[in-house]
């Protein structure tokens, strides 16, 4: 029998957001480093790790279902992730699970795996690529820069699940980024709960990159990552004043002219109930100043409709904000109460149908704005990164399109391009979400 066949085998199921994906990647990396084999099916595995999400009730249900399925199919299950931090719901539902940990708990997960499935004595460390195991395609990767959050938005339980902000050392992040780039990654997607707050918990202390002193600050991190020669895209940026410092880096082409800023609402009254900054005029001024500094900036945001107490007037204020801000990309969620969130105590809960109806109205309202913004790109020449090739050409993304959440650029004559390749194209047309383009001769 070959040595490989003797390797203890772990099945892995991962649910949840990009932050959970990063946790999963770190666990998979460590498992492989210690000589465990990873199985794509339940029956080939000696035990199964389920990485769960606990953000909204639907995610809790999905996670519980995944645990139930793994127990039925395999029988030996370790649970990690956000659901694991929600009291003993997992143990209460499935007393037979071997162990339960919260999110970002690499050491605890590994301890549970060791207890129930000891590693081989001679781990195949050399089988692990230096950048670790990634769940994303080879040409882009999520890079988590911090964990937890110091805000207390009333609809959110992430601080209760993941704790206050803990920033990763700047040298460690840049080293990880360098390894990813060496392995062929062309786009780094910076994620955290609150990217603009990076370094606050460490009082922006001086860290080291290859012996060189660098402040633990978002600007310094973005500048360092901007020197790696790949796309750097910032997600979950809270609109603090320090975001303004990043605009010159975008204007110089060091990081992508893209900001994912979840505004959540635009009525000062609702923002106050949400426990979020409520000065909408200041936000609009900031958006205008950002656009002045970087005219091709893409701004994406998300909003919640039907928050408890939201009146027609509050909702109108939100639509008016969309008209004034002319955001490029907008996502909307109908408010859904999350167990344990402070917002559940608020009076004036709206019926589910009304929350959803407002979500649809918001999306319809934004559709014209987004289309107008896309139309402004027709005739422009831009770089795109190829995600896929099919019989109709190349499916790519521009600086304005994050993977999975934004639009696509169809390069209609891009059949000969390769996945992970940059190409220069001219935009020929658009629809509501996507662009059509031809290769630049
Ligand atoms: S900033 Fe984001 S993670 Fe932090 S409490 Fe608010 S919604 Fe939750």
Short mmCIF file of C-alpha atoms and ligand atoms in Angstrom, two decimals:
data_model
loop_
_atom_site.label_atom_id
_atom_site.label_comp_id
_atom_site.label_asym_id
_atom_site.label_seq_id
_atom_site.Cartn_x
_atom_site.Cartn_y
_atom_site.Cartn_z
CA UNK A 1 0.00 0.00 0.00
CA UNK A 2 1.35 3.48 -0.83
CA UNK A 3 2.03 5.97 1.97
CA UNK A 4 -0.60 8.26 0.51
CA UNK A 5 -3.38 5.71 0.98
CA UNK A 6 -2.59 5.47 4.69
CA UNK A 7 -3.12 9.18 5.19
CA UNK A 8 -6.01 9.95 7.53
CA UNK A 9 -8.68 11.63 5.45
CA UNK A 10 -10.81 14.64 6.36
CA UNK A 11 -13.95 15.65 4.47
CA UNK A 12 -14.58 19.39 4.39
CA UNK A 13 -17.79 21.37 3.91
CA UNK A 14 -17.52 25.17 3.92
CA UNK A 15 -20.45 27.60 4.07
CA UNK A 16 -20.60 31.35 4.61
CA UNK A 17 -18.92 34.58 3.60
CA UNK A 18 -15.41 35.28 2.27
CA UNK A 19 -14.15 35.57 5.86
CA UNK A 20 -15.37 32.04 6.53
CA UNK A 21 -13.69 30.94 3.29
CA UNK A 22 -10.38 32.29 4.58
CA UNK A 23 -10.86 30.34 7.85
CA UNK A 24 -11.55 27.21 5.78
CA UNK A 25 -8.45 27.78 3.67
CA UNK A 26 -6.29 28.08 6.80
CA UNK A 27 -7.70 24.85 8.27
CA UNK A 28 -7.24 23.00 4.95
CA UNK A 29 -3.70 24.32 4.66
CA UNK A 30 -2.81 23.09 8.14
CA UNK A 31 -4.48 19.72 7.57
CA UNK A 32 -2.47 19.17 4.40
CA UNK A 33 0.71 20.40 6.11
CA UNK A 34 0.21 17.74 8.77
CA UNK A 35 -0.25 14.97 6.23
CA UNK A 36 -4.03 14.64 6.22
CA UNK A 37 -5.69 13.91 2.90
CA UNK A 38 -8.75 15.97 1.98
CA UNK A 39 -11.79 14.17 0.61
CA UNK A 40 -14.51 15.63 -1.56
CA UNK A 41 -16.99 12.97 -0.48
CA UNK A 42 -18.32 11.85 2.90
CA UNK A 43 -17.74 8.14 2.52
CA UNK A 44 -14.03 8.45 1.68
CA UNK A 45 -13.44 10.51 4.83
CA UNK A 46 -12.49 9.36 8.34
CA UNK A 47 -14.26 12.42 9.71
CA UNK A 48 -15.88 15.60 8.34
CA UNK A 49 -15.28 19.25 9.32
CA UNK A 50 -18.28 21.52 8.67
CA UNK A 51 -17.45 25.26 8.57
CA UNK A 52 -20.75 27.01 9.34
CA UNK A 53 -22.35 30.45 9.02
CA UNK A 54 -24.64 31.94 11.66
CA UNK A 55 -25.27 35.42 10.29
CA UNK A 56 -29.01 35.24 9.49
CA UNK A 57 -31.66 32.68 10.30
CA UNK A 58 -31.53 31.18 6.79
CA UNK A 59 -27.78 30.62 7.19
CA UNK A 60 -28.32 28.95 10.57
CA UNK A 61 -30.79 26.56 8.97
CA UNK A 62 -28.49 25.82 6.05
CA UNK A 63 -25.61 25.15 8.46
CA UNK A 64 -27.70 22.86 10.66
CA UNK A 65 -28.81 20.96 7.57
CA UNK A 66 -25.20 20.55 6.42
CA UNK A 67 -24.22 19.17 9.86
CA UNK A 68 -27.18 16.76 9.78
CA UNK A 69 -26.21 15.55 6.31
CA UNK A 70 -22.57 15.02 7.30
CA UNK A 71 -23.68 13.08 10.40
CA UNK A 72 -26.04 10.91 8.38
CA UNK A 73 -23.50 10.22 5.62
CA UNK A 74 -20.34 9.94 7.68
CA UNK A 75 -21.17 9.98 11.38
CA UNK A 76 -17.97 11.68 12.68
CA UNK A 77 -18.34 15.46 12.50
CA UNK A 78 -16.47 18.48 13.87
CA UNK A 79 -18.27 21.82 13.61
CA UNK A 80 -16.50 25.18 13.33
CA UNK A 81 -17.49 28.71 12.21
CA UNK A 82 -20.00 31.34 13.29
CA UNK A 83 -22.81 28.93 14.20
CA UNK A 84 -20.46 27.28 16.69
CA UNK A 85 -20.26 30.58 18.58
CA UNK A 86 -24.03 30.76 19.05
CA UNK A 87 -24.43 29.04 22.42
CA UNK A 88 -25.01 25.32 22.34
CA UNK A 89 -27.48 25.22 19.44
CA UNK A 90 -25.26 22.69 17.64
CA UNK A 91 -24.90 20.32 20.61
CA UNK A 92 -28.58 20.71 21.44
CA UNK A 93 -29.60 19.78 17.88
CA UNK A 94 -26.94 17.14 17.27
CA UNK A 95 -25.56 15.71 20.53
CA UNK A 96 -23.37 13.31 18.51
CA UNK A 97 -21.03 15.90 16.96
CA UNK A 98 -17.47 15.31 18.10
CA UNK A 99 -16.55 18.94 18.80
CA UNK A 100 -17.81 22.48 18.22
CA UNK A 101 -15.67 25.62 17.89
CA UNK A 102 -16.40 29.25 16.97
CA UNK A 103 -15.01 31.05 13.90
CA UNK A 104 -11.32 31.77 13.36
CA UNK A 105 -10.37 28.87 15.62
CA UNK A 106 -7.63 27.08 13.71
CA UNK A 107 -5.87 25.79 16.83
CA UNK A 108 -9.10 24.46 18.39
CA UNK A 109 -10.19 22.75 15.18
CA UNK A 110 -6.78 21.11 14.81
CA UNK A 111 -6.87 19.99 18.46
CA UNK A 112 -10.27 18.36 17.84
CA UNK A 113 -9.03 16.68 14.65
CA UNK A 114 -5.91 15.39 16.47
CA UNK A 115 -8.07 14.01 19.31
CA UNK A 116 -10.39 12.09 16.99
CA UNK A 117 -8.08 11.34 14.07
CA UNK A 118 -4.38 11.44 14.99
CA UNK A 119 -2.03 12.61 12.21
CA UNK A 120 0.52 10.35 10.56
CA UNK A 121 3.87 10.40 12.25
CA UNK A 122 5.62 11.57 9.08
CA UNK A 123 3.61 14.43 7.59
CA UNK A 124 4.02 15.22 3.90
CA UNK A 125 4.86 18.86 4.49
CA UNK A 126 6.39 19.13 1.04
CA UNK A 127 3.03 18.39 -0.59
CA UNK A 128 1.66 21.74 0.51
CA UNK A 129 2.15 24.62 -1.89
CA UNK A 130 3.76 27.63 -0.16
CA UNK A 131 0.68 29.82 -0.62
CA UNK A 132 -1.49 27.26 1.23
CA UNK A 133 -4.68 25.70 -0.12
CA UNK A 134 -7.05 28.14 -1.82
CA UNK A 135 -10.75 27.58 -2.52
CA UNK A 136 -10.93 30.41 -5.07
CA UNK A 137 -9.74 30.06 -8.72
CA UNK A 138 -5.98 30.30 -9.10
CA UNK A 139 -5.96 33.88 -10.35
CA UNK A 140 -7.68 35.62 -7.43
CA UNK A 141 -7.60 35.20 -3.67
CA UNK A 142 -9.18 36.69 -0.58
CA UNK A 143 -6.76 38.20 1.90
CA UNK A 144 -8.13 38.67 5.41
CA UNK A 145 -6.46 41.56 7.22
CA UNK A 146 -8.30 41.54 10.54
CA UNK A 147 -10.90 39.70 12.53
CA UNK A 148 -13.81 41.05 14.60
CA UNK A 149 -15.29 44.54 14.79
CA UNK A 150 -15.40 47.45 17.26
CA UNK A 151 -18.78 48.72 16.01
CA UNK A 152 -22.08 47.62 17.48
CA UNK A 153 -24.56 47.95 14.59
CA UNK A 154 -27.86 46.98 16.16
CA UNK A 155 -28.82 44.46 13.43
CA UNK A 156 -25.51 42.58 13.57
CA UNK A 157 -24.16 39.91 15.91
CA UNK A 158 -20.72 39.64 14.35
CA UNK A 159 -18.97 41.45 17.25
CA UNK A 160 -20.69 39.02 19.65
CA UNK A 161 -19.59 36.07 17.50
CA UNK A 162 -16.11 37.20 16.53
CA UNK A 163 -15.21 39.73 19.22
CA UNK A 164 -13.58 43.15 18.93
CA UNK A 165 -11.19 44.07 16.13
CA UNK A 166 -7.91 42.13 16.00
CA UNK A 167 -5.63 43.27 13.15
CA UNK A 168 -3.09 40.88 11.67
CA UNK A 169 0.53 42.03 11.71
CA UNK A 170 1.28 43.99 8.53
CA UNK A 171 4.41 41.97 7.77
CA UNK A 172 2.47 38.69 7.95
CA UNK A 173 -0.22 39.99 5.56
CA UNK A 174 2.30 41.26 3.02
CA UNK A 175 4.25 37.96 3.20
CA UNK A 176 1.04 36.03 2.54
CA UNK A 177 0.24 38.36 -0.37
CA UNK A 178 3.72 37.85 -1.85
CA UNK A 179 3.33 34.07 -1.70
CA UNK A 180 -0.04 34.30 -3.40
CA UNK A 181 1.39 36.47 -6.17
CA UNK A 182 4.35 34.09 -6.63
CA UNK A 183 1.80 31.27 -6.99
CA UNK A 184 0.04 33.08 -9.85
CA UNK A 185 -2.66 35.14 -8.12
CA UNK A 186 -3.49 38.24 -10.18
CA UNK A 187 -6.06 39.88 -7.92
CA UNK A 188 -6.07 40.26 -4.14
CA UNK A 189 -9.47 40.86 -2.53
CA UNK A 190 -8.95 42.53 0.82
CA UNK A 191 -11.58 41.43 3.34
CA UNK A 192 -12.33 41.91 7.03
CA UNK A 193 -15.39 43.02 8.99
CA UNK A 194 -14.19 46.62 8.90
CA UNK A 195 -11.28 47.24 6.55
CA UNK A 196 -10.91 50.98 7.29
CA UNK A 197 -10.29 50.22 10.98
CA UNK A 198 -7.19 48.16 10.21
CA UNK A 199 -4.53 48.84 12.86
CA UNK A 200 -6.77 50.78 15.30
CA UNK A 201 -6.48 48.00 17.91
CA UNK A 202 -2.69 48.03 17.57
CA UNK A 203 -2.59 51.84 17.82
CA UNK A 204 -1.08 51.84 14.30
CA UNK A 205 2.15 50.49 15.79
CA UNK A 206 5.22 49.99 13.66
CA UNK A 207 5.53 46.55 12.10
CA UNK A 208 8.24 45.19 9.82
CA UNK A 209 8.29 44.02 6.22
CA UNK A 210 11.60 42.30 5.48
CA UNK A 211 13.22 44.31 8.32
CA UNK A 212 11.81 47.62 7.02
CA UNK A 213 9.63 49.55 9.51
CA UNK A 214 6.04 50.16 8.33
CA UNK A 215 3.03 51.51 10.25
CA UNK A 216 0.11 49.11 10.84
CA UNK A 217 -2.35 51.32 8.95
CA UNK A 218 -4.67 50.78 6.00
CA UNK A 219 -2.88 53.38 3.86
CA UNK A 220 0.52 51.76 4.44
CA UNK A 221 -0.87 48.28 3.85
CA UNK A 222 -2.58 49.36 0.61
CA UNK A 223 0.62 51.08 -0.55
CA UNK A 224 2.70 47.94 0.14
CA UNK A 225 0.21 45.63 -1.56
CA UNK A 226 0.02 48.09 -4.44
CA UNK A 227 3.69 47.41 -5.20
CA UNK A 228 3.13 43.73 -5.93
CA UNK A 229 2.02 44.35 -9.51
CA UNK A 230 -1.42 42.75 -9.18
CA UNK A 231 -4.95 44.08 -8.73
CA UNK A 232 -5.75 45.04 -5.14
CA UNK A 233 -9.46 45.48 -4.36
CA UNK A 234 -10.81 46.77 -1.05
CA UNK A 235 -14.00 45.36 0.46
CA UNK A 236 -16.05 46.30 3.55
CA UNK A 237 -14.71 49.83 3.84
CA UNK A 238 -16.50 51.85 6.53
CA UNK A 239 -16.69 55.53 5.40
CA UNK A 240 -14.17 56.99 7.87
CA UNK A 241 -12.15 60.08 6.92
CA UNK A 242 -9.00 57.93 6.54
CA UNK A 243 -10.53 56.39 3.40
CA UNK A 244 -9.78 59.71 1.67
CA UNK A 245 -6.04 58.92 2.01
CA UNK A 246 -6.46 55.89 -0.28
CA UNK A 247 -7.68 57.92 -3.25
CA UNK A 248 -4.19 59.05 -4.37
CA UNK A 249 -3.14 55.37 -4.47
CA UNK A 250 -6.11 54.71 -6.76
CA UNK A 251 -5.34 57.75 -8.92
CA UNK A 252 -1.76 56.47 -9.35
CA UNK A 253 -3.02 53.01 -10.35
CA UNK A 254 -1.46 51.30 -7.31
CA UNK A 255 -4.76 49.85 -6.06
CA UNK A 256 -8.01 49.44 -7.98
CA UNK A 257 -10.35 52.45 -8.17
CA UNK A 258 -13.03 50.48 -6.35
CA UNK A 259 -14.63 50.94 -2.96
CA UNK A 260 -17.12 48.56 -1.39
CA UNK A 261 -18.74 50.72 1.31
CA UNK A 262 -21.80 49.25 3.03
CA UNK A 263 -23.86 52.38 3.82
CA UNK A 264 -26.90 50.29 4.99
CA UNK A 265 -29.35 53.25 5.00
CA UNK A 266 -29.61 56.99 4.38
CA UNK A 267 -32.30 58.20 6.75
CA UNK A 268 -30.56 59.76 9.79
CA UNK A 269 -33.31 58.43 12.04
CA UNK A 270 -32.88 54.83 10.84
CA UNK A 271 -29.09 55.09 10.87
CA UNK A 272 -29.34 56.16 14.51
CA UNK A 273 -31.52 53.13 15.29
CA UNK A 274 -28.95 51.01 13.45
CA UNK A 275 -26.21 52.63 15.60
CA UNK A 276 -24.34 53.78 12.53
CA UNK A 277 -22.99 57.25 11.63
CA UNK A 278 -25.96 59.36 10.54
CA UNK A 279 -24.53 62.41 8.78
CA UNK A 280 -25.80 61.71 5.27
CA UNK A 281 -24.72 65.11 3.88
CA UNK A 282 -21.16 64.41 4.94
CA UNK A 283 -21.30 61.01 3.23
CA UNK A 284 -22.54 62.63 0.01
CA UNK A 285 -19.78 65.25 0.19
CA UNK A 286 -17.27 62.48 0.63
CA UNK A 287 -18.62 60.53 -2.36
CA UNK A 288 -18.38 63.70 -4.48
CA UNK A 289 -14.81 64.35 -3.34
CA UNK A 290 -13.80 60.72 -4.05
CA UNK A 291 -15.21 60.97 -7.57
CA UNK A 292 -13.44 64.28 -8.14
CA UNK A 293 -10.12 62.71 -7.11
CA UNK A 294 -10.66 59.50 -9.10
CA UNK A 295 -13.21 59.99 -11.90
CA UNK A 296 -13.35 56.29 -12.84
CA UNK A 297 -13.97 55.17 -9.24
CA UNK A 298 -16.56 52.39 -8.85
CA UNK A 299 -18.55 52.55 -5.62
CA UNK A 300 -20.51 49.52 -4.47
CA UNK A 301 -22.78 49.52 -1.45
CA UNK A 302 -25.39 47.48 0.35
CA UNK A 303 -28.60 48.61 2.07
CA UNK A 304 -31.19 47.14 4.39
CA UNK A 305 -34.87 47.80 3.65
CA UNK A 306 -37.72 47.50 6.16
CA UNK A 307 -35.63 48.02 9.29
CA UNK A 308 -37.90 48.24 12.40
CA UNK A 309 -39.60 51.65 12.46
CA UNK A 310 -38.77 52.50 8.82
CA UNK A 311 -41.52 54.83 7.51
CA UNK A 312 -42.34 55.63 3.88
CA UNK A 313 -40.49 58.93 4.47
CA UNK A 314 -37.36 57.12 5.67
CA UNK A 315 -37.52 54.87 2.65
CA UNK A 316 -37.94 57.90 0.36
CA UNK A 317 -34.85 59.43 1.94
CA UNK A 318 -32.99 56.27 0.97
CA UNK A 319 -34.18 56.50 -2.66
CA UNK A 320 -33.22 60.18 -2.78
CA UNK A 321 -29.77 59.29 -1.48
CA UNK A 322 -29.39 56.77 -4.31
CA UNK A 323 -30.31 59.50 -6.81
CA UNK A 324 -27.78 61.90 -5.32
CA UNK A 325 -24.92 59.45 -4.79
CA UNK A 326 -25.29 57.67 -8.15
CA UNK A 327 -23.61 54.54 -6.84
CA UNK A 328 -22.38 52.10 -9.46
CA UNK A 329 -23.41 48.85 -7.79
CA UNK A 330 -26.00 48.29 -5.10
CA UNK A 331 -27.11 45.23 -3.21
CA UNK A 332 -30.15 45.25 -0.90
CA UNK A 333 -31.41 42.93 1.80
CA UNK A 334 -34.89 42.94 3.28
CA UNK A 335 -34.39 43.26 7.05
CA UNK A 336 -34.41 39.90 8.75
CA UNK A 337 -34.18 39.65 12.54
CA UNK A 338 -31.08 37.82 13.70
CA UNK A 339 -31.29 35.97 16.97
CA UNK A 340 -29.39 37.88 19.63
CA UNK A 341 -29.29 41.23 17.76
CA UNK A 342 -30.16 44.42 19.66
CA UNK A 343 -32.50 45.52 16.85
CA UNK A 344 -34.95 42.79 17.90
CA UNK A 345 -35.88 44.96 20.90
CA UNK A 346 -36.93 47.89 18.67
CA UNK A 347 -40.61 48.68 18.24
CA UNK A 348 -42.29 49.10 14.85
CA UNK A 349 -41.32 45.81 13.16
CA UNK A 350 -42.57 45.81 9.56
CA UNK A 351 -44.41 42.90 7.91
CA UNK A 352 -42.14 40.66 5.88
CA UNK A 353 -44.05 41.43 2.66
CA UNK A 354 -43.43 45.18 3.07
CA UNK A 355 -39.72 44.70 3.82
CA UNK A 356 -39.41 42.66 0.63
CA UNK A 357 -41.57 45.03 -1.42
CA UNK A 358 -39.27 47.94 -0.46
CA UNK A 359 -36.22 45.86 -1.35
CA UNK A 360 -37.64 45.28 -4.83
CA UNK A 361 -38.56 48.96 -5.19
CA UNK A 362 -35.04 49.95 -4.20
CA UNK A 363 -33.47 47.56 -6.70
CA UNK A 364 -35.77 48.79 -9.50
CA UNK A 365 -34.97 52.39 -8.61
CA UNK A 366 -31.24 51.70 -8.69
CA UNK A 367 -31.40 49.77 -11.97
CA UNK A 368 -31.63 52.93 -14.07
CA UNK A 369 -28.80 54.56 -12.12
CA UNK A 370 -26.50 51.54 -12.49
CA UNK A 371 -27.32 51.27 -16.20
CA UNK A 372 -26.56 54.98 -16.72
CA UNK A 373 -23.21 54.52 -14.98
CA UNK A 374 -22.41 51.53 -17.20
CA UNK A 375 -23.43 53.42 -20.36
CA UNK A 376 -20.82 56.03 -19.51
CA UNK A 377 -18.19 53.34 -20.04
CA UNK A 378 -19.18 52.61 -23.66
CA UNK A 379 -16.34 53.61 -25.98
CA UNK A 380 -13.76 53.54 -23.18
CA UNK A 381 -10.66 51.38 -23.21
CA UNK A 382 -9.84 49.41 -20.09
CA UNK A 383 -7.95 46.42 -18.71
CA UNK A 384 -9.91 43.30 -17.85
CA UNK A 385 -8.97 40.07 -16.08
CA UNK A 386 -10.21 36.87 -17.72
CA UNK A 387 -12.22 34.52 -15.46
CA UNK A 388 -13.44 32.00 -18.03
CA UNK A 389 -13.63 31.20 -21.74
CA UNK A 390 -16.69 29.85 -23.49
CA UNK A 391 -17.94 29.54 -27.08
CA UNK A 392 -19.06 33.19 -27.06
CA UNK A 393 -15.65 34.57 -26.08
CA UNK A 394 -13.97 35.48 -22.81
CA UNK A 395 -15.80 36.19 -19.59
CA UNK A 396 -13.79 38.84 -17.81
CA UNK A 397 -14.02 41.56 -15.19
CA UNK A 398 -12.92 45.17 -15.15
CA UNK A 399 -11.52 47.15 -12.22
CA UNK A 400 -15.15 47.97 -11.43
CA UNK A 401 -16.30 44.36 -11.01
CA UNK A 402 -15.50 42.23 -7.98
CA UNK A 403 -15.88 38.48 -8.54
CA UNK A 404 -19.27 36.94 -7.78
CA UNK A 405 -21.00 40.15 -6.62
CA UNK A 406 -20.64 42.61 -9.52
CA UNK A 407 -21.00 42.43 -13.29
CA UNK A 408 -19.02 40.82 -16.07
CA UNK A 409 -17.28 42.07 -19.21
CA UNK A 410 -18.01 39.79 -22.18
CA UNK A 411 -15.07 40.04 -24.56
CA UNK A 412 -16.86 38.85 -27.68
CA UNK A 413 -13.68 38.20 -29.69
CA UNK A 414 -11.65 36.91 -26.72
CA UNK A 415 -11.69 33.16 -27.54
CA UNK A 416 -7.90 32.96 -27.67
CA UNK A 417 -7.37 34.59 -24.27
CA UNK A 418 -6.51 32.50 -21.24
CA UNK A 419 -8.03 32.34 -17.76
CA UNK A 420 -6.05 34.60 -15.43
CA UNK A 421 -4.74 36.77 -18.28
CA UNK A 422 -5.11 40.55 -18.40
CA UNK A 423 -6.36 42.00 -21.69
CA UNK A 424 -6.94 45.52 -23.00
CA UNK A 425 -10.44 45.98 -24.42
CA UNK A 426 -12.77 48.69 -25.71
CA UNK A 427 -16.34 48.66 -24.38
CA UNK A 428 -18.91 48.38 -27.17
CA UNK A 429 -22.23 47.98 -25.33
CA UNK A 430 -23.89 47.25 -22.00
CA UNK A 431 -27.05 45.86 -20.45
CA UNK A 432 -28.36 46.39 -16.92
CA UNK A 433 -25.44 44.64 -15.19
CA UNK A 434 -22.75 43.72 -17.68
CA UNK A 435 -20.50 45.21 -20.36
CA UNK A 436 -19.67 43.92 -23.84
CA UNK A 437 -16.23 44.64 -25.25
CA UNK A 438 -13.83 43.88 -28.07
CA UNK A 439 -10.09 43.35 -27.86
CA UNK A 440 -8.00 46.43 -28.44
CA UNK A 441 -6.09 45.83 -31.68
S1 LIG B 1 -19.54 47.29 11.05
FE1 LIG B 1 -20.22 45.40 10.04
S2 LIG B 1 -19.43 43.72 11.31
FE2 LIG B 1 -19.26 45.58 12.52
S3 LIG B 1 -21.13 45.59 13.76
FE3 LIG B 1 -21.56 46.81 11.92
S4 LIG B 1 -22.42 45.38 10.40
FE4 LIG B 1 -21.48 44.17 12.05
#
